[in-house]
PDB file of C-alpha atoms in Angstrom:
ATOM      1  CA  UNK A  17       1.671 -50.135  -3.725  1.00 55.00           C
ATOM      2  CA  UNK A  18      -0.868 -51.990  -1.564  1.00 65.00           C
ATOM      3  CA  UNK A  19       1.664 -52.216   1.242  1.00 67.00           C
ATOM      4  CA  UNK A  20       2.285 -48.477   0.995  1.00 67.00           C
ATOM      5  CA  UNK A  21      -1.431 -47.772   1.221  1.00 72.00           C
ATOM      6  CA  UNK A  22      -1.828 -50.034   4.233  1.00 72.00           C
ATOM      7  CA  UNK A  23       1.086 -48.359   5.994  1.00 71.00           C
ATOM      8  CA  UNK A  24      -0.391 -44.926   5.284  1.00 75.00           C
ATOM      9  CA  UNK A  25      -3.788 -45.966   6.593  1.00 81.00           C
ATOM     10  CA  UNK A  26      -2.213 -47.456   9.695  1.00 78.00           C
ATOM     11  CA  UNK A  27      -0.260 -44.238  10.307  1.00 81.00           C
ATOM     12  CA  UNK A  28      -3.375 -42.098   9.844  1.00 83.00           C
ATOM     13  CA  UNK A  29      -5.416 -44.222  12.246  1.00 84.00           C
ATOM     14  CA  UNK A  30      -2.590 -44.267  14.783  1.00 82.00           C
ATOM     15  CA  UNK A  31      -2.224 -40.477  14.641  1.00 83.00           C
ATOM     16  CA  UNK A  32      -5.960 -39.994  15.065  1.00 86.00           C
ATOM     17  CA  UNK A  33      -5.936 -42.376  18.015  1.00 86.00           C
ATOM     18  CA  UNK A  34      -3.118 -40.401  19.648  1.00 83.00           C
ATOM     19  CA  UNK A  35      -5.180 -37.223  19.302  1.00 83.00           C
ATOM     20  CA  UNK A  36      -8.191 -38.923  20.891  1.00 85.00           C
ATOM     21  CA  UNK A  37      -6.023 -40.125  23.769  1.00 82.00           C
ATOM     22  CA  UNK A  38      -4.337 -36.768  24.264  1.00 74.00           C
ATOM     23  CA  UNK A  39      -6.288 -36.307  27.482  1.00 75.00           C
ATOM     24  CA  UNK A  40      -4.249 -39.154  28.947  1.00 78.00           C
ATOM     25  CA  UNK A  41      -1.022 -38.482  27.035  1.00 76.00           C
ATOM     26  CA  UNK A  42      -0.888 -34.768  27.745  1.00 75.00           C
ATOM     27  CA  UNK A  43      -2.245 -31.592  26.127  1.00 74.00           C
ATOM     28  CA  UNK A  44       0.994 -30.941  24.219  1.00 78.00           C
ATOM     29  CA  UNK A  45       0.448 -34.018  22.061  1.00 84.00           C
ATOM     30  CA  UNK A  46      -2.380 -32.559  19.976  1.00 82.00           C
ATOM     31  CA  UNK A  47      -0.298 -29.719  18.589  1.00 84.00           C
ATOM     32  CA  UNK A  48       2.562 -31.921  17.375  1.00 89.00           C
ATOM     33  CA  UNK A  49       0.792 -35.031  16.122  1.00 89.00           C
ATOM     34  CA  UNK A  50       1.075 -34.135  12.454  1.00 90.00           C
ATOM     35  CA  UNK A  51       4.653 -32.887  12.820  1.00 93.00           C
ATOM     36  CA  UNK A  52       5.827 -35.974  14.674  1.00 92.00           C
ATOM     37  CA  UNK A  53       3.957 -38.433  12.461  1.00 90.00           C
ATOM     38  CA  UNK A  54       5.324 -36.835   9.295  1.00 92.00           C
ATOM     39  CA  UNK A  55       8.934 -36.751  10.509  1.00 94.00           C
ATOM     40  CA  UNK A  56       8.742 -40.259  11.936  1.00 93.00           C
ATOM     41  CA  UNK A  57       7.179 -41.514   8.725  1.00 90.00           C
ATOM     42  CA  UNK A  58       9.966 -39.977   6.666  1.00 90.00           C
ATOM     43  CA  UNK A  59      12.542 -41.500   9.008  1.00 92.00           C
ATOM     44  CA  UNK A  60      11.014 -44.915   8.459  1.00 89.00           C
ATOM     45  CA  UNK A  61      10.515 -44.662   4.707  1.00 86.00           C
ATOM     46  CA  UNK A  62      13.931 -43.418   3.575  1.00 88.00           C
ATOM     47  CA  UNK A  63      15.971 -46.591   2.937  1.00 84.00           C
ATOM     48  CA  UNK A  64      19.328 -45.068   3.887  1.00 89.00           C
ATOM     49  CA  UNK A  65      21.258 -47.065   6.498  1.00 91.00           C
ATOM     50  CA  UNK A  66      19.619 -49.461   8.931  1.00 91.00           C
ATOM     51  CA  UNK A  67      16.587 -48.479  11.020  1.00 91.00           C
ATOM     52  CA  UNK A  68      18.740 -48.496  14.166  1.00 93.00           C
ATOM     53  CA  UNK A  69      21.289 -46.139  12.601  1.00 95.00           C
ATOM     54  CA  UNK A  70      18.553 -43.789  11.437  1.00 95.00           C
ATOM     55  CA  UNK A  71      17.015 -43.728  14.895  1.00 96.00           C
ATOM     56  CA  UNK A  72      20.435 -43.136  16.439  1.00 96.00           C
ATOM     57  CA  UNK A  73      21.087 -40.171  14.163  1.00 97.00           C
ATOM     58  CA  UNK A  74      17.610 -38.821  14.899  1.00 97.00           C
ATOM     59  CA  UNK A  75      18.345 -39.024  18.618  1.00 97.00           C
ATOM     60  CA  UNK A  76      21.646 -37.184  18.155  1.00 97.00           C
ATOM     61  CA  UNK A  77      19.944 -34.310  16.356  1.00 97.00           C
ATOM     62  CA  UNK A  78      17.106 -34.231  18.875  1.00 97.00           C
ATOM     63  CA  UNK A  79      19.477 -34.025  21.852  1.00 97.00           C
ATOM     64  CA  UNK A  80      21.619 -31.440  20.049  1.00 97.00           C
ATOM     65  CA  UNK A  81      18.572 -29.219  19.549  1.00 97.00           C
ATOM     66  CA  UNK A  82      17.611 -29.636  23.211  1.00 96.00           C
ATOM     67  CA  UNK A  83      21.126 -28.579  24.215  1.00 96.00           C
ATOM     68  CA  UNK A  84      20.771 -25.575  21.924  1.00 96.00           C
ATOM     69  CA  UNK A  85      17.698 -24.465  23.863  1.00 96.00           C
ATOM     70  CA  UNK A  86      19.541 -25.088  27.104  1.00 95.00           C
ATOM     71  CA  UNK A  87      22.349 -22.782  25.961  1.00 95.00           C
ATOM     72  CA  UNK A  88      19.845 -20.119  24.982  1.00 94.00           C
ATOM     73  CA  UNK A  89      18.114 -20.326  28.344  1.00 93.00           C
ATOM     74  CA  UNK A  90      21.275 -20.473  30.463  1.00 92.00           C
ATOM     75  CA  UNK A  91      23.994 -18.399  28.816  1.00 93.00           C
ATOM     76  CA  UNK A  92      23.091 -16.906  25.438  1.00 92.00           C
ATOM     77  CA  UNK A  93      21.298 -13.567  25.126  1.00 90.00           C
ATOM     78  CA  UNK A  94      17.668 -13.562  24.034  1.00 87.00           C
ATOM     79  CA  UNK A  95      18.534 -11.812  20.783  1.00 90.00           C
ATOM     80  CA  UNK A  96      19.236 -12.755  17.157  1.00 92.00           C
ATOM     81  CA  UNK A  97      22.911 -13.181  17.997  1.00 93.00           C
ATOM     82  CA  UNK A  98      22.113 -15.707  20.732  1.00 92.00           C
ATOM     83  CA  UNK A  99      19.736 -17.649  18.492  1.00 94.00           C
ATOM     84  CA  UNK A 100      22.324 -17.648  15.718  1.00 95.00           C
ATOM     85  CA  UNK A 101      24.945 -19.156  18.012  1.00 96.00           C
ATOM     86  CA  UNK A 102      22.512 -21.838  19.178  1.00 95.00           C
ATOM     87  CA  UNK A 103      21.605 -22.782  15.605  1.00 96.00           C
ATOM     88  CA  UNK A 104      25.281 -22.912  14.659  1.00 96.00           C
ATOM     89  CA  UNK A 105      26.105 -25.190  17.592  1.00 96.00           C
ATOM     90  CA  UNK A 106      23.238 -27.581  16.822  1.00 97.00           C
ATOM     91  CA  UNK A 107      24.105 -27.940  13.151  1.00 97.00           C
ATOM     92  CA  UNK A 108      27.815 -28.331  13.835  1.00 97.00           C
ATOM     93  CA  UNK A 109      27.092 -31.107  16.352  1.00 97.00           C
ATOM     94  CA  UNK A 110      24.962 -32.937  13.769  1.00 97.00           C
ATOM     95  CA  UNK A 111      27.662 -32.534  11.145  1.00 97.00           C
ATOM     96  CA  UNK A 112      30.449 -33.615  13.494  1.00 97.00           C
ATOM     97  CA  UNK A 113      28.637 -36.812  14.498  1.00 97.00           C
ATOM     98  CA  UNK A 114      27.872 -37.708  10.877  1.00 96.00           C
ATOM     99  CA  UNK A 115      31.497 -37.098   9.907  1.00 96.00           C
ATOM    100  CA  UNK A 116      32.906 -38.990  12.907  1.00 97.00           C
ATOM    101  CA  UNK A 117      30.776 -42.040  12.099  1.00 96.00           C
ATOM    102  CA  UNK A 118      31.557 -41.715   8.359  1.00 95.00           C
ATOM    103  CA  UNK A 119      27.893 -41.468   7.540  1.00 92.00           C
ATOM    104  CA  UNK A 120      26.814 -44.491   9.532  1.00 95.00           C
ATOM    105  CA  UNK A 121      24.648 -42.056  11.465  1.00 96.00           C
ATOM    106  CA  UNK A 122      23.359 -40.114   8.450  1.00 96.00           C
ATOM    107  CA  UNK A 123      23.307 -36.342   8.577  1.00 96.00           C
ATOM    108  CA  UNK A 124      19.806 -36.061   7.140  1.00 96.00           C
ATOM    109  CA  UNK A 125      18.345 -38.150   9.991  1.00 96.00           C
ATOM    110  CA  UNK A 126      20.151 -36.003  12.572  1.00 97.00           C
ATOM    111  CA  UNK A 127      18.670 -32.901  10.951  1.00 97.00           C
ATOM    112  CA  UNK A 128      15.215 -34.493  11.106  1.00 97.00           C
ATOM    113  CA  UNK A 129      15.698 -35.026  14.833  1.00 96.00           C
ATOM    114  CA  UNK A 130      16.805 -31.434  15.368  1.00 97.00           C
ATOM    115  CA  UNK A 131      13.816 -30.223  13.373  1.00 96.00           C
ATOM    116  CA  UNK A 132      11.468 -32.341  15.474  1.00 96.00           C
ATOM    117  CA  UNK A 133      12.654 -30.747  18.707  1.00 96.00           C
ATOM    118  CA  UNK A 134      12.692 -27.223  17.295  1.00 95.00           C
ATOM    119  CA  UNK A 135       9.305 -27.549  15.624  1.00 94.00           C
ATOM    120  CA  UNK A 136       7.622 -28.844  18.754  1.00 93.00           C
ATOM    121  CA  UNK A 137       9.208 -26.520  21.315  1.00 94.00           C
ATOM    122  CA  UNK A 138      10.083 -23.173  19.706  1.00 93.00           C
ATOM    123  CA  UNK A 139       6.691 -21.579  20.361  1.00 91.00           C
ATOM    124  CA  UNK A 140       6.631 -22.730  23.998  1.00 91.00           C
ATOM    125  CA  UNK A 141      10.186 -21.533  24.555  1.00 93.00           C
ATOM    126  CA  UNK A 142       9.489 -18.127  23.017  1.00 91.00           C
ATOM    127  CA  UNK A 143       6.459 -17.736  25.282  1.00 91.00           C
ATOM    128  CA  UNK A 144       8.486 -18.308  28.472  1.00 91.00           C
ATOM    129  CA  UNK A 145      12.242 -18.955  28.170  1.00 91.00           C
ATOM    130  CA  UNK A 146      12.660 -19.114  31.951  1.00 90.00           C
ATOM    131  CA  UNK A 147      10.449 -22.219  32.129  1.00 92.00           C
ATOM    132  CA  UNK A 148      12.793 -24.296  29.975  1.00 93.00           C
ATOM    133  CA  UNK A 149      13.435 -27.042  32.511  1.00 91.00           C
ATOM    134  CA  UNK A 150       9.722 -27.439  33.201  1.00 90.00           C
ATOM    135  CA  UNK A 151       8.309 -27.089  29.680  1.00 90.00           C
ATOM    136  CA  UNK A 152      10.865 -28.794  27.451  1.00 93.00           C
ATOM    137  CA  UNK A 153      10.286 -32.361  28.729  1.00 92.00           C
ATOM    138  CA  UNK A 154       6.580 -32.175  27.903  1.00 89.00           C
ATOM    139  CA  UNK A 155       7.199 -30.976  24.344  1.00 90.00           C
ATOM    140  CA  UNK A 156      10.001 -33.490  23.823  1.00 93.00           C
ATOM    141  CA  UNK A 157       7.894 -36.381  25.065  1.00 91.00           C
ATOM    142  CA  UNK A 158       4.943 -35.394  22.889  1.00 91.00           C
ATOM    143  CA  UNK A 159       6.877 -35.162  19.630  1.00 93.00           C
ATOM    144  CA  UNK A 160       8.897 -38.297  20.370  1.00 93.00           C
ATOM    145  CA  UNK A 161       5.686 -40.233  20.945  1.00 91.00           C
ATOM    146  CA  UNK A 162       4.161 -39.149  17.663  1.00 91.00           C
ATOM    147  CA  UNK A 163       7.426 -39.543  15.731  1.00 93.00           C
ATOM    148  CA  UNK A 164       7.787 -43.041  17.145  1.00 92.00           C
ATOM    149  CA  UNK A 165       4.302 -43.884  15.912  1.00 88.00           C
ATOM    150  CA  UNK A 166       5.170 -42.633  12.426  1.00 89.00           C
ATOM    151  CA  UNK A 167       8.412 -44.582  12.390  1.00 92.00           C
ATOM    152  CA  UNK A 168       6.797 -47.821  13.532  1.00 87.00           C
ATOM    153  CA  UNK A 169       4.079 -47.486  10.904  1.00 82.00           C
ATOM    154  CA  UNK A 170       6.514 -47.077   8.000  1.00 83.00           C
ATOM    155  CA  UNK A 171       9.868 -48.616   8.998  1.00 81.00           C
ATOM    156  CA  UNK A 172       9.160 -51.983   7.382  1.00 74.00           C
ATOM    157  CA  UNK A 173       8.528 -50.306   4.023  1.00 69.00           C
ATOM    158  CA  UNK A 174      12.059 -48.964   3.626  1.00 59.00           C
ATOM    159  CA  UNK A 175      13.477 -51.984   1.724  1.00 61.00           C
ATOM    160  CA  UNK A 176      10.310 -52.184  -0.360  1.00 61.00           C
ATOM    161  CA  UNK A 177      10.658 -48.538  -1.371  1.00 59.00           C
ATOM    162  CA  UNK A 178      14.286 -49.113  -2.369  1.00 58.00           C
ATOM    163  CA  UNK A 179      13.315 -52.115  -4.513  1.00 61.00           C
ATOM    164  CA  UNK A 180      10.495 -50.180  -6.176  1.00 62.00           C
ATOM    165  CA  UNK A 181      12.811 -47.288  -7.066  1.00 63.00           C
ATOM    166  CA  UNK A 182      15.436 -49.674  -8.456  1.00 65.00           C
ATOM    167  CA  UNK A 183      12.807 -51.378 -10.621  1.00 67.00           C
ATOM    168  CA  UNK A 184      11.575 -48.004 -11.861  1.00 67.00           C
ATOM    169  CA  UNK A 185      15.089 -46.962 -12.862  1.00 71.00           C
ATOM    170  CA  UNK A 186      15.702 -50.271 -14.639  1.00 71.00           C
ATOM    171  CA  UNK A 187      12.388 -50.036 -16.504  1.00 73.00           C
ATOM    172  CA  UNK A 188      13.067 -46.444 -17.493  1.00 69.00           C
ATOM    173  CA  UNK A 189      16.550 -47.306 -18.767  1.00 66.00           C
ATOM    174  CA  UNK A 190      15.190 -50.223 -20.797  1.00 69.00           C
ATOM    175  CA  UNK A 191      12.464 -48.067 -22.313  1.00 63.00           C
ATOM    176  CA  UNK A 192      14.990 -45.430 -23.321  1.00 64.00           C
ATOM    177  CA  UNK A 193      17.164 -48.048 -25.020  1.00 63.00           C
ATOM    178  CA  UNK A 194      14.186 -49.463 -26.947  1.00 63.00           C
ATOM    179  CA  UNK A 195      12.914 -46.099 -28.149  1.00 60.00           C
ATOM    180  CA  UNK A 196      16.293 -44.567 -28.899  1.00 60.00           C
ATOM    181  CA  UNK A 197      16.412 -43.823 -32.659  1.00 58.00           C
ATOM    182  CA  UNK A 198      19.066 -45.502 -34.753  1.00 54.00           C
ATOM    183  CA  UNK A 199      21.373 -42.866 -36.059  1.00 61.00           C
ATOM    184  CA  UNK A 200      22.758 -43.198 -39.588  1.00 53.00           C
ATOM    185  CA  UNK A 201      26.498 -42.837 -39.943  1.00 56.00           C
ATOM    186  CA  UNK A 202      27.538 -39.325 -40.694  1.00 56.00           C
ATOM    187  CA  UNK A 203      28.248 -38.743 -44.387  1.00 53.00           C
ATOM    188  CA  UNK A 204      31.531 -37.258 -45.325  1.00 54.00           C
ATOM    189  CA  UNK A 205      31.027 -33.758 -46.681  1.00 55.00           C
ATOM    190  CA  UNK A 206      31.260 -33.563 -50.446  1.00 50.00           C
ATOM    191  CA  UNK A 207      33.665 -30.671 -50.274  1.00 53.00           C
ATOM    192  CA  UNK A 208      36.052 -32.567 -48.046  1.00 53.00           C
ATOM    193  CA  UNK A 209      35.818 -35.614 -50.281  1.00 51.00           C
ATOM    194  CA  UNK A 210      36.658 -33.568 -53.311  1.00 52.00           C
ATOM    195  CA  UNK A 211      39.748 -32.197 -51.625  1.00 53.00           C
ATOM    196  CA  UNK A 212      40.750 -35.642 -50.460  1.00 53.00           C
ATOM    197  CA  UNK A 213      40.512 -37.331 -53.894  1.00 55.00           C
ATOM    198  CA  UNK A 214      43.213 -36.429 -56.417  1.00 56.00           C
ATOM    199  CA  UNK A 215      41.873 -34.561 -59.409  1.00 54.00           C
ATOM    200  CA  UNK A 216      42.396 -36.153 -62.860  1.00 55.00           C
ATOM    201  CA  UNK A 217      45.269 -34.778 -65.022  1.00 52.00           C
ATOM    202  CA  UNK A 218      44.200 -33.485 -68.435  1.00 49.00           C
ATOM    203  CA  UNK A 219      46.861 -33.403 -71.149  1.00 55.00           C
ATOM    204  CA  UNK A 220      46.613 -31.174 -74.141  1.00 52.00           C
ATOM    205  CA  UNK A 221      45.980 -32.904 -77.477  1.00 49.00           C
ATOM    206  CA  UNK A 222      49.063 -33.018 -79.661  1.00 56.00           C
ATOM    207  CA  UNK A 223      48.572 -34.315 -83.205  1.00 56.00           C
ATOM    208  CA  UNK A 224      50.900 -37.126 -84.273  1.00 55.00           C
ATOM    209  CA  UNK A 225      53.123 -35.987 -87.124  1.00 56.00           C
ATOM    210  CA  UNK A 226      52.523 -37.805 -90.376  1.00 54.00           C
ATOM    211  CA  UNK A 227      55.341 -39.930 -91.703  1.00 46.00           C
TER     212      UNK A 227
END
């Protein structure tokens, strides 16, 4: 638990430092610090696949979401139908990559990447869709910077989290076995026992004739 606390403190300090340095890093950083740090922290903490595979899946989802915005800006109508098509394309790309790699690039990490891009850029895109080529790099860079900070702060804790959860499951299973009440064997119903046992035969009393 001490390692978890240290990683959380390090992430908090790093996020605060990024906010303080936003004058040098760009004004878009301030609005996505919490989003990027949270998603990057989750990417580092979940002990599913290797860190490189998680980052690769995150990048796939991130690029897929960027392509979705490109389709909206270039070809799709600015209407619910156009947004629906873009969302469908992004999610299908994430699913196809996860299926093609047989889960080596996990789907959940790809979805985290898509969510990072969408969460950081949707408001800016809605404000001016025609400025996509100029505005999307700034938003992408800002959220990638903060997500990278979150990932670096927590990536080393992934195996530790897995070990802690395994120990918790083992302890819980042991406790359940110790406290499980001993059940007495079920008694055979009296009625069934009576039917099973043969009933005694009673013969009528016949007096013996005297000689």
